[in-house]
Amino acid sequence: MSAGIELDDVCCDFGSFRAVDHVNVSIQPGEFFSFLGPSGCGKTTILRMISGFTDPSAGMIRIGGKDMKGQRPNQRPTALIFQNLALFPLMPIWENIAFGLEVRGVAKAERRAKAEELLRLVDLPDAADKMVSQLSGGQKQRVAIARALAVEPSVMLLDEPLSALDLKLRQHMRAELRAIQKRTGVTFIYITHDQGEALAMSDRVGVMSQGRLQQVANPRDIYNNPTNGFVASFVGENNIFTGTVGSEAAGFARFETPHGAFRARANVQGGRDLKLYVRPEHTLISAVPGLENSLPVTVTDVAFEGNFISVHAVSQSGATLLAELRNDGSVAIPAPGDALHMSFAAENASILPDGLVRGE
Amino acid sequence: MSELLRRYGPTLTGAFVLLTAFWLLMLVILPNVTLFEASFRPYLPVTEVGGPKDFYSFGNYMKFFANSTDTDIFGFNLPVPIHVKIFFGTIYFSTLVTFITFVIAYPLAFYLAKVVTPKSLPTLFLLLFVPMWVSEVLRSFAWWLILAYKGPLNAVLQGVGILDAPVRWISGYRAIIIGLVYTYVLFMVFPIYNAIQSLDTNQIEAAQDLGSPWWRTHWRVILPHAKPGIASGSVIVFMLAAGSLLVPALLGSPTSLWFTQTIQQWMLEAQDWNTGAAYAFLFLILCTCFVSLVMWLFKVQLTDIAK
Ligand SMILES: Nc1ncnc2c1ncn2[C@@H]1O[C@H](COP(=O)(O)OP(=O)(O)OP(=O)(O)O)[C@@H](O)[C@H]1O
Ligand SMILES: [Mg+2]
């Protein structure tokens, strides 16, 4: 059983401060949806509104089509996994997991059986009688998931549950979470400030900044077709040029910058400041000028990163640029001081407005 | 100790240690040892002190079991020594006082720790403390005035229509209980406040999120976490209530007797310090036993309380 969630023009004010600003999104039943954004952008506030701990100042939240206004946290079909897990340290693991069942008046033997079943699901079959303090970080993580699953929620809300874990364990738990989600079919709403995590795990990602939802799309579109400058620069690296848009035709526009005139994809409704964004892996290096959007540069630094090599360069007009070369031997690796040309294809560059700001 | 030395140097550290030692030895250990020794000796006229009649015995302690009166216990008329009866009365009513303070203090402590916004907390603390600036004597006397037969409490309750006729509040142990609860309730509030305050609010919310109604959240999550605070608050309030002399003296009635009053009678009225001391030690030991027993029943460790 899983339910969809709709946030309909939801706002949340703390005093005069607007933490969540006119958020609209519709999350499908069974979807793995991530909210991605920097610290303080309002992600936790959104989760708390969905689970019922904070009331929206305006707008409507529907779960499974039902308006949640006035429903207290213990009446909603959601289960929240807290940023710090919030396991009960004075109960053994199995009672932690079975707490939601205890609340629902399930008999003790049945609770125990269900807890053990869930412990097998999260791959901790022997932990039933241990105490929380005896578990490692990753194991606590899994107990928290099991505890939330025990109440058979329609929606699981996860608030940066992996942020406290080390890299290896985090990667392992990502796969595990994803697998559990697929197995149970429950709608997962996942919060993170780690773009890699969001892109790797989610069906769709909502990128947030300053309390505003900047873009909702599948991971590929978030990375390849960001709709504004905030999304482009929060998710991945960019070479950024400021300038003014010139004539526009068939989705491409001329972009005048102090470093020359470029051509790039544009889909601009005007109003905001515009910048040109191009990814380092789409920035090409050559000894002779490229076919289009080319500028002569001097290499300032070359950093070997393992699977790729970053080349930092500065153009004659003073623009700093970054290109990433794949470490597959297909291109000669430049050295600092080399005079070369950097260029990019128009279809790999986008002219984008700045991100939405709070209160606009 | 070495930390102290490093921070304050040998002179100041020496002074600290000497002062503490003096306080412990002269003001705590010595008087108690003297009383303890005296409690085993008979009360004699000055001329006979040190004479042939002056030898150690449990005589003073045995007086506790003298003077039986018939008492109704669960329908049986049994002879019970009068002082034993007073002792159990004191224990019983002190336990009742402890329980009532807990019932009042727990919601208050929870409210202060988890509901109030941090901004209004100092004001509330101040309001709680202000009555404590007035001396205990005055506060007890104030209660005596409030509870008087023709006093304001009866007037208000009758005025509002809760009571038809005035209640004689100062009769039996009633007023003592009210006075003791009022005097010692803060000693229960603060340990519990501290305990609840250290509970991660997310745990309360996690319980709610899993569907728990408020009472179960308290029963399964907040109360167990607050147990050490409740235990230390209860021990403090129980010991203070049982050992209180002023409140029972001021708010007592002819039918109420508190064990401290018995000790006082031995010491001041009978001038028999030896028996008084014996009673005091007996009281201390029995109360300690009672507290230990209750702690054992509730599975509280001494180390929990020290936390
Ligand atoms: N109870 C509150 N009272 C006042 N301001 C609050 C409250 N809760 C959150 N805020 C503010 O709202 C903003 C969003 O907070 P929120 O906790 O949602 O951020 P977040 O995106 O979860 O950040 P993080 O990644 O650091 O957890 C922050 O600027 C925060 O200061
Ligand atoms: Mg957060």
XYZ file of C-alpha atoms and ligand atoms in Angstrom:
699
model
C 0.000 0.000 0.000
C 1.488 3.265 -1.014
C 0.012 6.678 -1.439
C 0.758 9.715 -3.514
C 1.391 13.091 -2.001
C 0.458 16.493 -3.294
C 1.834 19.731 -1.982
C -0.441 22.458 -3.196
C 1.093 25.914 -2.932
C 2.501 25.147 0.517
C 4.198 27.863 2.556
C 5.667 27.762 6.032
C 6.515 30.868 8.035
C 8.535 31.058 11.242
C 7.670 34.545 12.435
C 8.488 36.816 9.551
C 10.867 34.273 8.031
C 9.468 32.206 5.177
C 11.170 28.807 5.425
C 9.111 27.165 2.674
C 7.839 29.347 -0.119
C 4.962 28.325 -2.426
C 5.979 24.739 -3.043
C 3.953 22.775 -5.574
C 4.733 19.158 -6.284
C 2.851 15.973 -6.906
C 4.590 12.756 -5.846
C 3.333 9.496 -7.339
C 2.446 6.384 -5.290
C 5.463 4.113 -5.071
C 7.851 6.777 -6.259
C 11.320 7.382 -4.822
C 11.350 11.158 -4.639
C 14.243 13.235 -3.306
C 14.372 16.789 -2.081
C 17.868 18.064 -2.757
C 19.205 21.369 -1.535
C 21.788 23.141 0.570
C 21.595 23.396 4.354
C 18.777 25.613 5.608
C 16.779 25.601 2.372
C 13.691 24.160 4.074
C 13.929 20.437 3.382
C 13.336 19.292 6.949
C 10.497 21.774 7.265
C 8.770 20.179 4.259
C 9.101 16.701 5.802
C 7.814 17.949 9.133
C 4.786 19.441 7.416
C 4.080 16.182 5.590
C 4.384 14.150 8.804
C 2.285 16.657 10.735
C 4.737 18.120 13.237
C 4.601 21.560 11.658
C 1.493 23.173 10.214
C 1.772 24.883 6.849
C 1.060 28.599 7.025
C -0.694 28.363 3.688
C -1.542 25.772 1.085
C -2.724 22.219 1.276
C -1.071 18.834 1.759
C -2.866 15.755 0.465
C -1.803 12.190 1.134
C -3.552 9.555 -0.928
C -5.874 12.286 -2.139
C -6.972 13.198 1.400
C -6.476 16.647 2.868
C -4.227 16.298 5.921
C -5.260 19.515 7.610
C -5.947 18.910 11.290
C -4.558 15.363 11.198
C -1.999 14.862 13.956
C 1.276 12.995 13.344
C -0.068 9.852 15.003
C -3.046 9.847 12.643
C -1.132 10.137 9.368
C -0.110 7.168 7.227
C 3.488 8.376 7.205
C 6.604 7.161 8.970
C 9.449 9.573 9.484
C 13.066 8.557 9.824
C 14.725 11.354 11.715
C 18.000 13.019 10.833
C 19.424 11.533 14.065
C 17.286 8.352 13.875
C 15.753 8.880 17.351
C 15.729 5.203 18.326
C 14.561 4.488 21.880
C 17.746 3.700 23.821
C 15.963 2.133 26.801
C 14.154 -0.524 24.761
C 15.763 -3.562 23.172
C 15.893 -3.555 19.383
C 12.838 -5.713 18.894
C 10.687 -3.465 21.094
C 11.931 -0.471 19.158
C 10.781 -2.070 15.952
C 7.523 -3.317 17.420
C 6.645 -0.042 19.144
C 4.263 0.985 16.391
C 2.531 -2.398 16.683
C 2.346 -2.131 20.467
C 0.536 1.156 19.957
C -1.916 -0.626 17.685
C -2.636 -3.248 20.323
C -0.948 -6.208 18.608
C -0.266 -9.139 20.963
C 3.260 -9.610 22.243
C 4.090 -12.875 20.471
C 2.898 -11.472 17.188
C 4.900 -8.284 17.706
C 8.020 -10.258 18.356
C 7.491 -12.369 15.244
C 6.929 -9.289 13.104
C 10.026 -7.596 14.537
C 12.146 -10.616 13.708
C 10.750 -10.747 10.210
C 11.629 -7.086 9.681
C 15.085 -7.631 11.132
C 15.651 -10.304 8.500
C 14.429 -7.886 5.845
C 17.038 -5.321 6.868
C 19.668 -8.020 7.224
C 20.127 -7.923 11.015
C 18.687 -11.302 12.035
C 20.494 -11.608 15.398
C 19.935 -8.153 16.796
C 16.475 -8.595 18.363
C 17.573 -8.631 21.994
C 20.466 -6.213 21.754
C 20.265 -2.649 22.976
C 20.582 0.335 20.660
C 23.965 1.296 22.124
C 25.398 -2.056 21.056
C 24.860 -1.408 17.354
C 27.048 0.342 14.811
C 25.887 3.400 12.885
C 24.821 1.417 9.838
C 22.995 -1.131 11.964
C 21.096 1.598 13.829
C 20.180 2.968 10.447
C 18.630 -0.327 9.474
C 16.772 -0.628 12.769
C 15.298 2.811 12.160
C 14.130 1.675 8.736
C 12.661 -1.502 10.176
C 10.879 0.457 12.906
C 9.332 2.736 10.314
C 8.345 -0.177 8.055
C 6.695 -2.026 10.935
C 3.677 0.263 10.912
C 3.249 -0.415 7.178
C 3.199 3.250 6.242
C 1.957 4.426 2.878
C 4.733 6.960 2.809
C 8.240 6.821 4.237
C 9.916 10.110 4.961
C 13.682 10.010 5.321
C 15.607 13.027 6.595
C 19.242 12.718 5.502
C 19.438 9.295 7.095
C 22.851 8.494 5.660
C 24.649 11.729 6.476
C 26.282 10.335 9.617
C 27.783 7.306 7.905
C 31.176 6.929 6.256
C 31.449 6.847 2.479
C 31.633 3.054 1.987
C 28.704 2.346 4.269
C 26.758 5.187 2.725
C 27.108 3.701 -0.740
C 26.095 0.305 0.576
C 23.067 1.721 2.383
C 21.987 3.652 -0.710
C 21.683 0.415 -2.642
C 19.993 -1.227 0.333
C 17.433 1.558 0.757
C 16.662 1.492 -2.913
C 16.189 -2.281 -2.769
C 13.910 -2.058 0.265
C 11.865 0.592 -1.489
C 11.475 -1.570 -4.587
C 10.588 -4.623 -2.498
C 7.968 -2.870 -0.373
C 6.634 -0.503 -3.023
C 6.184 2.222 -0.408
C 6.451 5.844 -1.513
C 9.812 7.177 -0.315
C 10.453 10.852 0.189
C 14.121 11.280 0.732
C 15.968 14.368 1.854
C 19.595 14.998 1.137
C 22.090 17.706 0.411
C 24.289 15.216 -1.431
C 23.640 15.546 -5.146
C 25.276 12.211 -5.961
C 22.943 10.457 -3.540
C 19.855 12.161 -4.963
C 20.749 11.451 -8.575
C 21.734 7.840 -7.964
C 18.718 6.763 -5.902
C 15.715 8.729 -7.052
C 13.008 8.370 -9.641
C 12.623 12.133 -9.491
C 14.445 14.920 -7.723
C 13.143 18.245 -6.478
C 15.946 20.765 -6.158
C 15.375 23.390 -3.466
C 16.956 26.672 -2.552
C 15.799 29.475 -0.252
C 12.569 27.689 0.556
C 11.639 27.459 -3.119
C 11.381 24.420 -5.290
C 13.628 25.276 -8.223
C 13.030 22.292 -10.469
C 11.381 18.887 -10.354
C 12.606 16.333 -12.872
C 14.198 12.936 -13.236
C 17.914 12.812 -12.353
C 19.037 12.907 -15.977
C 17.078 16.042 -16.768
C 18.203 17.697 -13.569
C 21.793 17.248 -14.666
C 21.471 17.689 -18.420
C 18.647 20.202 -18.658
C 18.632 22.371 -15.565
C 16.044 25.106 -15.795
C 17.969 27.711 -13.893
C 21.420 28.695 -12.755
C 20.965 27.447 -9.210
C 20.127 23.923 -10.313
C 22.957 23.923 -12.839
C 25.575 24.957 -10.318
C 24.271 23.006 -7.307
C 24.255 19.790 -9.289
C 27.708 19.460 -10.850
C 30.410 21.873 -11.983
C 30.158 24.626 -14.600
C 32.075 27.208 -16.528
C 29.943 30.307 -16.198
C 29.927 33.399 -18.386
C 27.932 36.562 -17.735
C 26.655 38.574 -20.659
C 23.582 39.601 -22.611
C 21.374 37.610 -24.942
C 21.258 38.548 -28.582
C 19.092 37.235 -31.378
C 17.305 33.949 -30.741
C 16.336 31.302 -33.299
C 15.211 27.661 -33.110
C 16.074 27.337 -29.432
C 19.571 28.755 -29.817
C 20.663 32.282 -29.015
C 23.654 34.513 -29.394
C 25.260 35.470 -26.084
C 27.550 38.483 -25.902
C 30.233 38.337 -23.215
C 33.426 40.298 -22.560
C 35.245 37.141 -23.707
C 33.559 36.993 -27.069
C 30.189 36.098 -28.517
C 28.947 32.529 -28.006
C 26.038 30.509 -29.253
C 24.097 28.319 -26.834
C 20.751 26.715 -26.129
C 18.298 29.233 -24.807
C 14.756 29.059 -23.637
C 14.459 32.364 -21.948
C 11.413 34.192 -20.728
C 13.444 37.255 -19.852
C 13.315 39.267 -16.666
C 16.180 37.736 -14.727
C 19.902 38.031 -15.095
C 21.137 35.486 -17.580
C 24.329 33.495 -17.604
C 25.822 30.891 -19.848
C 26.605 27.509 -18.268
C 28.754 24.785 -19.749
C 29.956 21.622 -17.976
C 33.710 20.957 -17.676
C 33.288 17.536 -19.317
C 31.764 19.296 -22.332
C 34.603 21.767 -22.535
C 37.086 20.646 -25.176
C 40.796 21.367 -25.416
C 42.592 21.610 -28.701
C 45.815 23.015 -30.187
C 43.900 24.838 -32.932
C 40.700 26.880 -32.409
C 37.536 24.777 -32.085
C 34.625 24.850 -34.548
C 32.464 27.190 -32.455
C 32.464 28.981 -29.092
C 36.232 28.863 -28.944
C 38.642 30.998 -26.997
C 42.419 30.918 -26.631
C 43.645 30.020 -23.135
C 46.792 29.416 -21.136
C 46.815 26.319 -18.911
C 47.402 27.244 -15.262
C 47.058 23.929 -13.474
C 46.553 20.269 -14.215
C 45.141 18.005 -11.525
C 45.052 14.244 -11.831
C 41.816 12.972 -10.256
C 42.030 9.298 -11.136
C 39.290 8.583 -13.646
C 39.596 12.076 -15.103
C 42.041 14.952 -15.331
C 41.009 18.531 -14.596
C 42.668 21.239 -16.581
C 42.414 24.774 -15.212
C 43.077 27.568 -17.655
C 42.708 31.304 -18.031
C 41.688 33.029 -21.241
C 43.407 36.111 -22.658
C 40.421 38.142 -21.589
C 40.752 36.919 -18.028
C 38.021 34.240 -17.827
C 38.956 31.196 -15.757
C 37.878 27.884 -17.253
C 37.860 24.252 -16.265
C 37.923 21.274 -18.574
C 37.793 17.610 -17.622
C 39.522 15.046 -19.770
C 38.779 11.368 -19.483
C 41.767 9.353 -18.416
C 41.537 6.940 -21.344
C 44.617 8.041 -23.290
C 42.566 9.507 -26.132
C 43.881 13.048 -25.663
C 47.323 14.371 -24.888
C 47.447 15.745 -21.345
C 48.477 19.413 -21.403
C 51.030 20.923 -19.044
C 50.790 24.224 -17.116
C 51.854 27.117 -19.321
C 50.676 25.517 -22.578
C 48.895 27.933 -24.922
C 45.797 26.097 -26.226
C 42.170 26.663 -27.215
C 39.046 25.744 -25.269
C 35.683 25.374 -26.952
C 32.261 23.880 -26.452
C 29.377 22.802 -28.651
C 26.325 25.064 -28.638
C 24.012 22.173 -27.733
C 26.063 21.487 -24.595
C 25.829 25.052 -23.325
C 22.748 26.682 -21.837
C 21.746 30.246 -21.234
C 19.872 30.174 -17.943
C 18.265 32.650 -15.575
C 19.396 32.762 -11.936
C 17.578 30.615 -9.374
C 14.306 31.643 -7.739
C 14.754 33.583 -4.525
C 12.800 33.619 -1.298
C 9.735 35.823 -1.175
C 9.695 36.679 -4.880
C 43.195 16.790 42.972
C 46.179 17.349 40.679
C 43.833 19.415 38.528
C 43.103 21.562 41.581
C 46.810 21.890 42.366
C 47.599 22.908 38.823
C 44.856 25.483 38.714
C 45.100 27.123 42.142
C 48.639 26.368 43.363
C 49.637 24.669 46.639
C 48.585 27.432 49.078
C 45.006 27.809 47.925
C 44.606 24.075 47.375
C 45.884 23.460 50.905
C 43.390 25.971 52.243
C 40.521 24.317 50.350
C 41.451 20.901 51.617
C 41.872 22.073 55.204
C 38.572 23.939 55.184
C 36.723 20.982 53.715
C 38.356 18.666 56.207
C 37.465 21.005 59.077
C 33.876 21.225 57.922
C 33.578 17.458 57.557
C 35.316 16.631 60.815
C 34.133 19.327 63.190
C 30.681 20.067 61.860
C 29.554 16.739 60.425
C 31.465 13.764 61.785
C 32.244 14.865 65.322
C 28.739 15.908 66.416
C 27.286 12.777 64.897
C 29.847 10.526 66.522
C 29.209 12.225 69.864
C 25.460 11.784 69.528
C 25.920 8.207 68.366
C 28.020 7.445 71.408
C 25.584 9.218 73.715
C 22.669 7.256 72.309
C 23.950 4.065 73.939
C 24.305 5.591 77.375
C 21.505 6.139 79.882
C 20.190 9.558 80.779
C 21.603 10.304 84.199
C 21.868 13.262 86.535
C 25.181 15.077 86.071
C 26.585 13.681 89.289
C 26.177 10.093 88.148
C 27.737 10.550 84.707
C 30.782 8.309 84.562
C 29.573 6.432 87.655
C 28.645 2.730 87.947
C 25.228 3.228 86.289
C 26.830 4.763 83.185
C 27.355 1.816 80.839
C 26.577 1.104 77.171
C 23.281 -0.601 76.385
C 20.448 -0.655 73.878
C 18.146 0.645 76.567
C 17.411 3.924 74.799
C 16.640 2.112 71.571
C 14.296 -0.296 73.309
C 12.095 2.596 74.505
C 10.910 2.732 70.906
C 8.973 -0.473 71.537
C 7.502 0.540 74.910
C 3.988 1.809 75.715
C 1.753 -0.273 73.503
C -1.701 0.998 72.687
C -4.435 -0.908 70.960
C -4.591 0.039 67.320
C -6.974 -0.943 64.608
C -5.017 -2.597 61.781
C -7.136 -3.946 58.930
C -9.935 -4.685 61.346
C -7.711 -6.353 63.964
C -7.192 -4.699 67.312
C -3.478 -5.139 67.963
C -1.245 -3.616 70.592
C 1.264 -1.360 68.844
C 3.907 0.711 70.655
C 2.949 4.365 70.378
C 6.272 5.479 68.905
C 6.248 2.712 66.323
C 2.813 3.907 65.350
C 4.054 7.477 64.986
C 7.006 6.219 62.968
C 4.819 4.351 60.504
C 2.458 7.297 60.315
C 5.368 9.548 59.424
C 6.629 7.104 56.779
C 3.149 6.673 55.369
C 2.362 10.364 55.142
C 5.843 11.204 53.839
C 5.307 8.647 51.095
C 1.960 10.218 50.348
C 3.577 13.656 50.233
C 6.268 12.307 47.894
C 3.631 10.829 45.635
C 1.573 14.014 45.544
C 4.646 16.140 44.787
C 5.462 13.745 41.948
C 1.960 14.031 40.529
C 2.250 17.819 40.613
C 5.901 18.058 39.587
C 5.964 15.704 36.617
C 3.526 17.630 34.380
C 5.132 20.896 35.449
C 8.629 19.598 34.701
C 7.491 18.239 31.350
C 5.858 21.534 30.512
C 8.990 23.474 31.422
C 11.326 21.087 29.609
C 9.461 20.425 26.378
C 6.503 22.733 25.862
C 7.571 26.225 26.924
C 9.492 28.338 24.422
C 13.055 28.966 25.611
C 12.304 32.694 25.707
C 9.740 32.533 28.493
C 11.651 29.949 30.535
C 13.618 32.417 32.727
C 10.403 34.209 33.696
C 8.727 30.953 34.675
C 11.733 29.863 36.706
C 11.694 33.198 38.470
C 8.010 32.773 39.289
C 8.748 29.345 40.719
C 11.610 30.657 42.819
C 10.057 33.820 44.202
C 8.099 32.018 46.952
C 11.349 30.371 48.036
C 12.800 33.745 48.972
C 10.335 33.881 51.854
C 11.442 31.835 54.854
C 9.902 28.462 55.504
C 8.387 29.660 58.761
C 6.521 32.470 57.082
C 5.334 30.232 54.281
C 4.015 27.614 56.671
C 2.368 30.291 58.739
C 0.803 31.706 55.591
C -0.679 28.291 54.892
C -1.974 28.172 58.431
C -3.801 31.434 57.752
C -5.083 30.283 54.373
C -6.339 26.965 55.721
C -7.948 28.403 58.849
C -11.571 27.466 59.449
C -12.676 31.024 58.803
C -9.819 31.590 56.373
C -9.743 32.664 52.734
C -9.664 29.148 51.211
C -12.991 28.165 52.747
C -14.400 31.573 51.879
C -13.383 31.246 48.221
C -14.533 27.648 47.870
C -17.877 28.511 49.419
C -18.160 31.671 47.358
C -17.609 29.720 44.121
C -20.087 27.148 45.306
C -17.753 24.134 45.510
C -18.350 23.795 49.246
C -21.619 24.103 51.122
C -20.065 24.318 54.561
C -16.505 25.251 55.573
C -14.009 22.389 55.886
C -11.775 22.021 58.915
C -8.519 21.800 56.924
C -6.206 21.820 59.904
C -7.249 18.481 61.307
C -5.475 15.150 61.222
C -2.582 15.184 58.789
C -4.342 17.185 56.092
C -2.659 20.546 56.588
C 0.741 18.933 57.137
C 0.454 17.215 53.781
C -0.514 20.446 52.060
C 2.308 22.334 53.749
C 4.954 19.707 53.014
C 3.924 19.363 49.377
C 4.097 23.116 48.950
C 7.436 23.408 50.715
C 9.248 20.633 48.878
C 7.619 20.454 45.455
C 10.511 22.243 43.748
C 12.918 19.579 44.968
C 10.903 17.223 42.814
C 10.449 19.570 39.857
C 14.108 20.250 39.180
C 15.557 16.728 39.043
C 12.675 15.675 36.783
C 13.050 18.827 34.688
C 16.734 18.053 34.217
C 16.012 14.480 33.233
C 13.272 15.321 30.745
C 15.255 18.192 29.349
C 18.049 15.812 28.402
C 15.623 13.709 26.360
C 15.929 14.276 22.626
C 12.652 15.840 21.456
C 12.923 13.725 18.323
C 12.256 10.646 20.456
C 8.947 12.060 21.591
C 8.104 12.928 18.011
C 9.243 9.512 16.789
C 6.829 7.861 19.208
C 4.004 10.126 18.044
C 4.910 9.490 14.438
C 4.571 5.749 15.033
C 1.018 6.401 16.146
C 1.497 6.624 19.881
C -1.120 8.594 21.857
C 0.245 11.057 24.395
C -0.164 8.823 27.425
C 1.748 5.951 25.861
C 4.515 8.289 24.770
C 4.852 9.320 28.393
C 4.623 5.793 29.734
C 7.065 4.165 27.319
C 9.486 6.922 26.350
C 9.468 9.951 28.652
C 8.865 8.352 32.068
C 11.549 5.672 31.638
C 13.994 8.345 30.575
C 13.048 10.529 33.537
C 13.266 7.645 36.051
C 16.622 8.660 37.562
C 15.319 12.210 38.012
C 12.098 10.949 39.549
C 14.088 8.694 41.870
C 16.405 11.419 43.113
C 13.520 13.862 43.465
C 11.535 11.296 45.436
C 14.419 10.439 47.747
C 15.062 14.112 48.452
C 11.410 14.977 49.042
C 10.787 11.882 51.148
C 13.792 12.507 53.375
C 13.010 16.217 53.726
C 9.346 15.557 54.464
C 10.040 12.816 56.977
C 12.709 14.945 58.624
C 10.692 18.148 58.655
C 9.930 19.582 62.064
C 8.665 23.040 61.306
C 5.720 22.189 59.061
C 4.257 19.472 61.332
C 4.758 21.751 64.310
C 2.969 24.694 62.680
C 0.313 22.927 60.635
C -0.251 19.890 62.804
C -3.363 19.213 64.800
C -3.769 17.503 68.162
C -4.305 14.184 66.376
C -1.243 14.433 64.121
C 2.155 13.323 65.335
C 5.332 13.439 63.318
C 8.347 11.393 64.356
C 10.613 14.436 64.438
C 8.290 15.879 67.040
C 8.842 12.799 69.181
C 12.601 13.275 68.909
C 12.159 16.906 69.793
C 10.102 15.950 72.835
C 12.862 13.654 74.083
C 15.528 16.227 73.545
C 13.879 19.478 74.583
C 10.937 18.622 76.780
C 12.320 15.566 78.565
C 15.871 16.936 78.330
C 16.884 13.330 77.598
C 19.396 13.830 74.808
C 20.512 10.232 74.973
C 17.140 8.799 74.079
C 16.601 11.605 71.593
C 19.847 10.675 69.868
C 18.878 6.995 69.848
C 15.548 7.886 68.237
C 17.245 10.106 65.692
C 19.615 7.339 64.619
C 16.855 4.779 64.599
C 14.835 7.096 62.387
C 17.758 7.652 60.026
C 18.462 3.944 59.715
C 14.833 2.942 59.230
C 14.229 5.675 56.661
C 17.346 4.641 54.766
C 16.165 1.031 54.810
C 12.750 2.092 53.577
C 14.225 4.198 50.760
C 16.572 1.380 49.742
C 13.692 -1.064 49.709
C 11.588 1.186 47.504
C 14.522 1.808 45.173
C 15.071 -1.925 44.909
C 11.377 -2.438 44.159
C 11.516 0.126 41.370
C 14.845 -1.205 40.103
C 16.642 2.097 40.592
C 20.393 2.026 41.109
C 22.201 4.443 43.368
C 24.409 5.402 40.413
C 21.305 6.456 38.445
C 20.459 8.932 41.152
C 23.943 10.363 41.339
C 23.753 11.235 37.633
N 11.241 26.047 14.581
C 11.841 26.984 13.826
N 11.781 28.272 14.186
C 12.369 29.239 13.433
N 13.055 29.005 12.306
C 13.157 27.732 11.892
C 12.566 26.656 12.628
N 12.833 25.499 11.995
C 13.564 25.835 10.915
N 13.759 27.173 10.842
C 14.478 27.894 9.785
O 13.938 27.485 8.557
C 14.954 27.277 7.605
C 14.839 25.899 7.006
O 15.117 24.960 7.990
P 15.173 23.401 7.697
O 15.428 22.710 8.981
O 13.969 23.021 6.942
O 16.463 23.313 6.783
P 17.077 22.033 6.042
O 16.939 22.269 4.601
O 16.520 20.790 6.592
O 18.601 22.180 6.428
P 19.680 21.052 6.851
O 20.166 20.451 5.579
O 20.736 21.850 7.526
O 19.003 20.074 7.761
C 16.271 27.510 8.315
O 16.764 28.776 7.919
C 15.933 27.501 9.764
O 16.706 28.440 10.453
Mg 17.322 19.226 7.873
